[in-house]
Coordinates of C-alpha atoms in Angstrom, one line a residue:
X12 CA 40.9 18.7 18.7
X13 CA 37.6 21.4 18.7
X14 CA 36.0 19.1 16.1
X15 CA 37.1 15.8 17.8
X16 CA 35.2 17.3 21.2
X17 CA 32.0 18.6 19.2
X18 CA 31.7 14.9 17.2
X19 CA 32.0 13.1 20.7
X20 CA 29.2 15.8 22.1
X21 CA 27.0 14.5 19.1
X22 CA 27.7 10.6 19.8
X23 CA 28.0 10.7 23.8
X24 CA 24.3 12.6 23.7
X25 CA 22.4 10.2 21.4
X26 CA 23.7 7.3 23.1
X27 CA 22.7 9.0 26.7
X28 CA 19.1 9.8 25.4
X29 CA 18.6 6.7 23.5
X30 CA 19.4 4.6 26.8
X31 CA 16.9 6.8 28.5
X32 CA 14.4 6.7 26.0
X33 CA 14.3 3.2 26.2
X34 CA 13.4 3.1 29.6
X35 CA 9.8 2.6 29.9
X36 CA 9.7 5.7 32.6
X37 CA 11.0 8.1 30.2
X38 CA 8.2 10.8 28.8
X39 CA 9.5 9.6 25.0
X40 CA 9.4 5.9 25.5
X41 CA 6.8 5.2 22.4
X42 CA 6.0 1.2 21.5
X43 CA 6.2 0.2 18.0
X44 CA 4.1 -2.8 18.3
X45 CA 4.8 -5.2 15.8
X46 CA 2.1 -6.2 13.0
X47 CA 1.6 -7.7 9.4
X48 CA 3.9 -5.3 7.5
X49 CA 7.2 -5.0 10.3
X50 CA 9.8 -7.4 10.7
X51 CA 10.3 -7.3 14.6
X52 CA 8.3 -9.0 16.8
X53 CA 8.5 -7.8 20.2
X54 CA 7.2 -4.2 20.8
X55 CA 10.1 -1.5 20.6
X56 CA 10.7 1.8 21.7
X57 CA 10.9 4.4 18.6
X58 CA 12.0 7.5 20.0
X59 CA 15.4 7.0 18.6
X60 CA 15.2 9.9 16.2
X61 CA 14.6 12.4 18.4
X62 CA 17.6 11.9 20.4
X63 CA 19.8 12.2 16.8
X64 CA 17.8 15.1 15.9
X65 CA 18.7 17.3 19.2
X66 CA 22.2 15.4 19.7
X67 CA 23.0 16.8 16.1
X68 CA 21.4 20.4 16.4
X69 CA 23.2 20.8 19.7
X70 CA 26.9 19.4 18.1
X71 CA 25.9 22.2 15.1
X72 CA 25.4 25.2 17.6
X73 CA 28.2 24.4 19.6
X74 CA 30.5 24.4 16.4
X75 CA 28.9 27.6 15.1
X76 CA 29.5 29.1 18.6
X77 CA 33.2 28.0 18.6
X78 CA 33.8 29.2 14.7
X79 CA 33.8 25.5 13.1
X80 CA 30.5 25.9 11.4
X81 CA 29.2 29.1 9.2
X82 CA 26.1 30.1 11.0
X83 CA 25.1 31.2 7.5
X84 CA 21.5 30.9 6.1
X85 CA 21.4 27.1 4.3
X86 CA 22.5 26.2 8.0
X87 CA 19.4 28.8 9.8
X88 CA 16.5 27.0 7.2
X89 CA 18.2 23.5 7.6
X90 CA 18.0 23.0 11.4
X91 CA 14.5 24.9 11.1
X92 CA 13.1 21.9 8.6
X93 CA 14.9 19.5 10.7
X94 CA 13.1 20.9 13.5
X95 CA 9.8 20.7 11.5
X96 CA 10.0 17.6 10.8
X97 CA 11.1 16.2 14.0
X98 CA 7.8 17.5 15.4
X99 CA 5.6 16.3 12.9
X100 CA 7.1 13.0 12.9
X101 CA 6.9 13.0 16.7
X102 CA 3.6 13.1 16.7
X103 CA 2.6 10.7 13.9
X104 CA 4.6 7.7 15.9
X105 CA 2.0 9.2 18.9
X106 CA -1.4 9.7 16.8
X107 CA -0.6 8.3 13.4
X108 CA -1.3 11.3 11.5
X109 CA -2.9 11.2 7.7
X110 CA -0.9 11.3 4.9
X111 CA -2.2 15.1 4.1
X112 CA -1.1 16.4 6.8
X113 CA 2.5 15.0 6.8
X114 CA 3.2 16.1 2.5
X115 CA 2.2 19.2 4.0
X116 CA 4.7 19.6 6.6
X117 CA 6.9 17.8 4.1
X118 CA 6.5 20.3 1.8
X119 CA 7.0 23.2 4.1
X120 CA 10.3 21.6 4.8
X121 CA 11.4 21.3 1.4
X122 CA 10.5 25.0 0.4
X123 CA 13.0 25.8 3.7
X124 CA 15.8 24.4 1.7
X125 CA 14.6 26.0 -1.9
X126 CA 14.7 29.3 0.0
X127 CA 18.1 28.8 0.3
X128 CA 18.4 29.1 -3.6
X129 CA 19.6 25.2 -3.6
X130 CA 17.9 24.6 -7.1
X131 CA 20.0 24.4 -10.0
X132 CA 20.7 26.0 -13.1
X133 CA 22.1 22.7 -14.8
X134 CA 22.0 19.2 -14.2
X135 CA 26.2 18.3 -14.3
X136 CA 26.6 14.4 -16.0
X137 CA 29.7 12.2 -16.5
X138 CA 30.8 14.5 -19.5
X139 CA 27.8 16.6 -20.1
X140 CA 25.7 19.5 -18.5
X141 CA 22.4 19.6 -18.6
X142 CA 20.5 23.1 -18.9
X143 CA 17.2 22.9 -17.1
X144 CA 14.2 25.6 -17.3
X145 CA 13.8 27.4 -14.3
X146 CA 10.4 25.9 -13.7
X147 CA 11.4 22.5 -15.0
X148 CA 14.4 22.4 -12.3
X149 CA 12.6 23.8 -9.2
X150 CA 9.9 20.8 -9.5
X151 CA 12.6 18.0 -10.4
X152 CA 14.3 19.2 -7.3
X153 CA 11.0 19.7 -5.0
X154 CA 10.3 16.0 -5.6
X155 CA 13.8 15.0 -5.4
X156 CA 13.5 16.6 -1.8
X157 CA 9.8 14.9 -0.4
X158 CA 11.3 11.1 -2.3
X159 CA 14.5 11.4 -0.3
X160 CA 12.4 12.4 2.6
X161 CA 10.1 9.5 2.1
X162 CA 12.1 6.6 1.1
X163 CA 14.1 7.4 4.3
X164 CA 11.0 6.6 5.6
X165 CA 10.4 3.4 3.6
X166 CA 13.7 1.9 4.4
X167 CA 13.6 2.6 7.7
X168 CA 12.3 -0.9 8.7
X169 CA 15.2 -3.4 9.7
X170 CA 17.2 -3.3 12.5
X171 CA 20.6 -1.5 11.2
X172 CA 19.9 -0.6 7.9
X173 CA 19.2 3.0 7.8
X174 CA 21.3 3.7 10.7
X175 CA 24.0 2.0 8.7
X176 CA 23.2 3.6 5.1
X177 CA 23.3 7.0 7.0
X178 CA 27.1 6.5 8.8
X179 CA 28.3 4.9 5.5
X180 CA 26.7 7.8 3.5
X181 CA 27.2 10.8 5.5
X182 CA 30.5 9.7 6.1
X183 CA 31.4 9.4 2.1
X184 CA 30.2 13.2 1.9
X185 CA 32.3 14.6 4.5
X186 CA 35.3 12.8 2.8
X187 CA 34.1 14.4 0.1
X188 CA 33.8 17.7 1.4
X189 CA 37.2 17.5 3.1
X190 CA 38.7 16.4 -0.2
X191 CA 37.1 19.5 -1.7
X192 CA 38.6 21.8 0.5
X193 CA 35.3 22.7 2.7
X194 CA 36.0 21.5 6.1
X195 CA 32.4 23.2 7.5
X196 CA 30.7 20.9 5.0
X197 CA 32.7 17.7 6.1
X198 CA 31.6 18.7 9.8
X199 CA 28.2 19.1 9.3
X200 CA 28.0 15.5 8.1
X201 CA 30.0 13.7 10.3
X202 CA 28.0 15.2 12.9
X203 CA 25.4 13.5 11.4
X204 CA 27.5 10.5 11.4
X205 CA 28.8 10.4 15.0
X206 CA 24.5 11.0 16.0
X207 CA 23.6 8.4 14.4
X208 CA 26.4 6.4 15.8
X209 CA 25.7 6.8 18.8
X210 CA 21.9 5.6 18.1
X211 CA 22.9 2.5 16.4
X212 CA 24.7 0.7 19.4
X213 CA 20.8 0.8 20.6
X214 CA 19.6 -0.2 16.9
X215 CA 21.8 -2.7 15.8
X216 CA 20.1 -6.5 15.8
X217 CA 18.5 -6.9 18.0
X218 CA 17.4 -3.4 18.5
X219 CA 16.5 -2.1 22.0
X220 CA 15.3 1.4 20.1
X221 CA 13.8 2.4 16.4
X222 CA 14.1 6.0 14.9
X223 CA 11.0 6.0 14.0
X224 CA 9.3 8.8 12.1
X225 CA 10.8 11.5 14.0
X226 CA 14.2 10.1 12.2
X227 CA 14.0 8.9 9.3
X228 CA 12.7 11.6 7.4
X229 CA 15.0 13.9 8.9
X230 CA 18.1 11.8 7.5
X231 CA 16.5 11.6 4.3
X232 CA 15.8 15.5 4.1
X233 CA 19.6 16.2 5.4
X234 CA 20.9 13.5 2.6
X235 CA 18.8 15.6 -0.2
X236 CA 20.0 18.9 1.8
X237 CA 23.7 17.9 1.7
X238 CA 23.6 16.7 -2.0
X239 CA 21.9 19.8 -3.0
X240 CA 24.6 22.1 -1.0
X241 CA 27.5 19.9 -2.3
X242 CA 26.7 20.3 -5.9
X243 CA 26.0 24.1 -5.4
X244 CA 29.3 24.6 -4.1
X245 CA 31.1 22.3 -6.7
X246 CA 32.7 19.8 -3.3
X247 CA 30.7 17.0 -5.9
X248 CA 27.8 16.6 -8.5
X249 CA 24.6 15.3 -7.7
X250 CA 25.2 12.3 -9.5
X251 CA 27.5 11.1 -7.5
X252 CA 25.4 11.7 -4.3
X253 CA 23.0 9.8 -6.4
X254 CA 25.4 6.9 -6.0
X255 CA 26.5 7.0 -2.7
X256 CA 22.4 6.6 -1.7
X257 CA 21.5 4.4 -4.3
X258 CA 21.1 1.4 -2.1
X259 CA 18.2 2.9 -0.8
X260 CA 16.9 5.2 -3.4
X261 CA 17.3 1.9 -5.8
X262 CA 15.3 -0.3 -3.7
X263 CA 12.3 2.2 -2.7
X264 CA 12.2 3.1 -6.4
X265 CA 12.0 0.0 -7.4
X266 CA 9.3 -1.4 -4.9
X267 CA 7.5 2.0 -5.3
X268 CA 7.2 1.2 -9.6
X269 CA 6.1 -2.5 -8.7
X270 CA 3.4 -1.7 -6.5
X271 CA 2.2 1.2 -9.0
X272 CA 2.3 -1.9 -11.5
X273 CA 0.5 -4.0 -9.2
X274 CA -2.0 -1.4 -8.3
X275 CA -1.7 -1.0 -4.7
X276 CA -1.9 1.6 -2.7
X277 CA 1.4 3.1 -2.5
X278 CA 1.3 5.3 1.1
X279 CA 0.2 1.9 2.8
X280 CA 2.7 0.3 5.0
X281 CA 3.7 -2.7 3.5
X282 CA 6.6 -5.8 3.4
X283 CA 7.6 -5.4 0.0
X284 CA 11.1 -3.7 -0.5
X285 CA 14.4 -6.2 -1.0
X286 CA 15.8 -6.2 2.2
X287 CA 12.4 -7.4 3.3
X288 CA 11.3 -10.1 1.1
X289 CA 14.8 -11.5 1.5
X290 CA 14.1 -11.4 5.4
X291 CA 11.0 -13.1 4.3
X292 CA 12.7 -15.8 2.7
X293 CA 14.8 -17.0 4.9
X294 CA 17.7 -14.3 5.7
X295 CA 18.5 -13.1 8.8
X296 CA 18.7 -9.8 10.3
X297 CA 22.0 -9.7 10.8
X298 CA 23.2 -11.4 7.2
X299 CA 20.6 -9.0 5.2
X300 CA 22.0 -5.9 7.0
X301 CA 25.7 -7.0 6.7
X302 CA 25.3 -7.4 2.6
X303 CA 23.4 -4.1 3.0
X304 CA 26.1 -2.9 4.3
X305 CA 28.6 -4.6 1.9
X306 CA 26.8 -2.5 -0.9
X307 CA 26.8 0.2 0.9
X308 CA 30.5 -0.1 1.0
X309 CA 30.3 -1.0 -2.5
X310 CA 28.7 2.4 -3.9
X311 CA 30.3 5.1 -1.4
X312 CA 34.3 3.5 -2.8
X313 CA 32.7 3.3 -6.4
X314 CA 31.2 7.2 -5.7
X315 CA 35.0 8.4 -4.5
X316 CA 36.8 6.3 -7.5
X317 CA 34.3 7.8 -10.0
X318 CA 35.0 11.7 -9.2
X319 CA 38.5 11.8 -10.4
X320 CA 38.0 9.3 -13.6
X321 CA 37.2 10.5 -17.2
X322 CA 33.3 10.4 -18.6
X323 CA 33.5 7.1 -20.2
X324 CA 34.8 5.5 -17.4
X325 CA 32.2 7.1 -15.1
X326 CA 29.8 6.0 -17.2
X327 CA 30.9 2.7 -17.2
X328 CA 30.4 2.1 -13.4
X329 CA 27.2 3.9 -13.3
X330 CA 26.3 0.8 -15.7
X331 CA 28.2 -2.1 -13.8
X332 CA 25.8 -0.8 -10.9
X333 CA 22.5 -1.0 -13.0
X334 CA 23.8 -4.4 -13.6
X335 CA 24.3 -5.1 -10.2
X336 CA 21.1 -3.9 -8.9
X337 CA 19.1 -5.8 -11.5
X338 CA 21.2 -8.9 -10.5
X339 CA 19.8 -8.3 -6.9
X340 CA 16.3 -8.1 -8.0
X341 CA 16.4 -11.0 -10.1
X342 CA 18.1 -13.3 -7.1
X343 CA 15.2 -12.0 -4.5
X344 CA 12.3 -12.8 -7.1
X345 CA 14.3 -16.1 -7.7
X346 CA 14.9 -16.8 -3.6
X347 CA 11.3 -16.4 -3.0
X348 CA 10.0 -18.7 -5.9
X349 CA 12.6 -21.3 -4.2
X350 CA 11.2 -21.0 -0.7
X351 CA 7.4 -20.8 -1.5

């Protein structure tokens, strides 16, 4: 009943503050004007963010205050780089800060979490159990941190789609959590997931609000924060967070390599990921986000069906979904050959 009130706190509050946000007499009502490298085209309110952002930290206080949540120290530094990162990216949708000075505050984020002694001694496989170097596991796991933060970012530019990778993923890590026995973990996320909820009945196509920056990299830091804590604890390894995300950590990868390839400058905003070029060619909104969302689906049941199989079966689907993902690359580069 205590948890049911706090998750409707979380959802009633974003939705409140997104519909005033939106109006254009509110003090965060920022345009994203559309241009070459967006997909909308009509100028949009992105304040979105920071009404998850203080919908979530207020449903997490009021559980720590009524004994739901640990008001431990991984929670203290989380809601601190949340906080930090809210602010920057506040300001960037306002000034457009430079890319400097947002790795920086990136970074400062990301040693918030370290601090909390999330790095690992081992890298746990299907079947195997890597051991790392200290020094060799506290960078893989700094840029594991700033990636997560900045693909966010990246695919944060559709109406739906990150709003929908975040419910879909948060949501497979508090049944997770829950499964494992740690119902302050399962909390935690689907506060996350009833935030964000409550932002996307203002974000789904056509969207009447955007996250923006002060969003996106939030839910990207809490996604690396929550894999990080889950495989500290044992609730589930990191490769199967890995999996639930891979959607979006797939496609930024993937467009990130290509335009390395290609030579461009890769902190430029640009049209190039998947669900974009399919947009591009002919999709859409609504069909692109609902086979996002299909595969979404698709790798959050695979993630829950893996944990309790043997290695070579885990293996197996982490292979069926390389297979899958190249299959998706190969039909975009084929759609767009058709329609140019």
């Amino acid at each position: 009943m205590t948890e049911g009130l706090i998750l409707l706190l979380a959802f009633l509050l974003t939705a409140l503050l997104c519909w005033r946000f939106s109006s254009p007499e509110s003090l965060f009502h920022v345009l994203d004007h559309p241009g070459d490298r967006s997909l909308h085209h009509t100028a949009t309110p992105r304040s979105g963010g920071i009404a998850i952002v203080i919908a979530t930290l207020l449903a997490w206080i009021m559980a720590v205050a009524l004994g739901r949540l640990p008001g431990n120290e991984f929670l203290l530094w989380l809601a601190a780089g949340v906080l930090l990162l809210a602010v920057v990216g506040g300001i960037d949708d306002r000034r457009d800060l430079s890319p400097l000075k947002r790795l920086l505050a990136q970074l400062l984020a990301a040693f918030f979490l370290l601090a909390t002694d999330l790095v690992p001694d081992s890298l746990l496989l299907p079947g195997r159990n890597l051991v790392l170097p200290c020094y060799l596991a506290f960078v893989l796991i700094l840029l594991f941190i700033l990636w997560m933060i900045n693909l966010y970012n990246f695919m944060d530019g559709m109406d739906g789609f990150a709003g929908g990778m975040t419910i879909i993923g948060f949501g497979t890590m508090a049944w997770l959590g829950w499964r494992a026995a740690d119902p302050g973990f399962a909390l935690a996320a689907l506060v996350v997931v009833a935030a964000v909820a409550g932002f996307l009945l203002f974000n789904f196509p056509p969207a009447r609000i955007f996250m923006g920056d002060a969003g996106a990299p939030v839910l990207g830091y809490l996604a690396a924060a929550f894999m990080l804590q889950a495989d500290r604890e044992g609730l589930f390894p990191l490769w199967v967070g890995l999996l639930i995300f891979s959607p979006f950590i797939v496609d930024a990868t993937y467009t990130l390599l290509r335009r390395l390839l290609a030579g461009k400058k890769i902190w430029q905003a640009h049209r190039e990921h998947v669900y974009q070029r399919l947009v591009q060619s002919g999709w859409s909104h609504r069909r692109t986000v609902a086979w996002a969302y299909l595969l979404m689906l698709g790798a959050a049941i695979s993630s829950i069906v893996a944990l309790k199989l043997n290695p070579q079966v885990q293996w197996v689907i982490l292979a069926g979904w390389i297979g899958i993902y190249l299959a998706i690359f190969l039909f975009t580069a084929h759609k767009e050959k058709q329609d140019s």
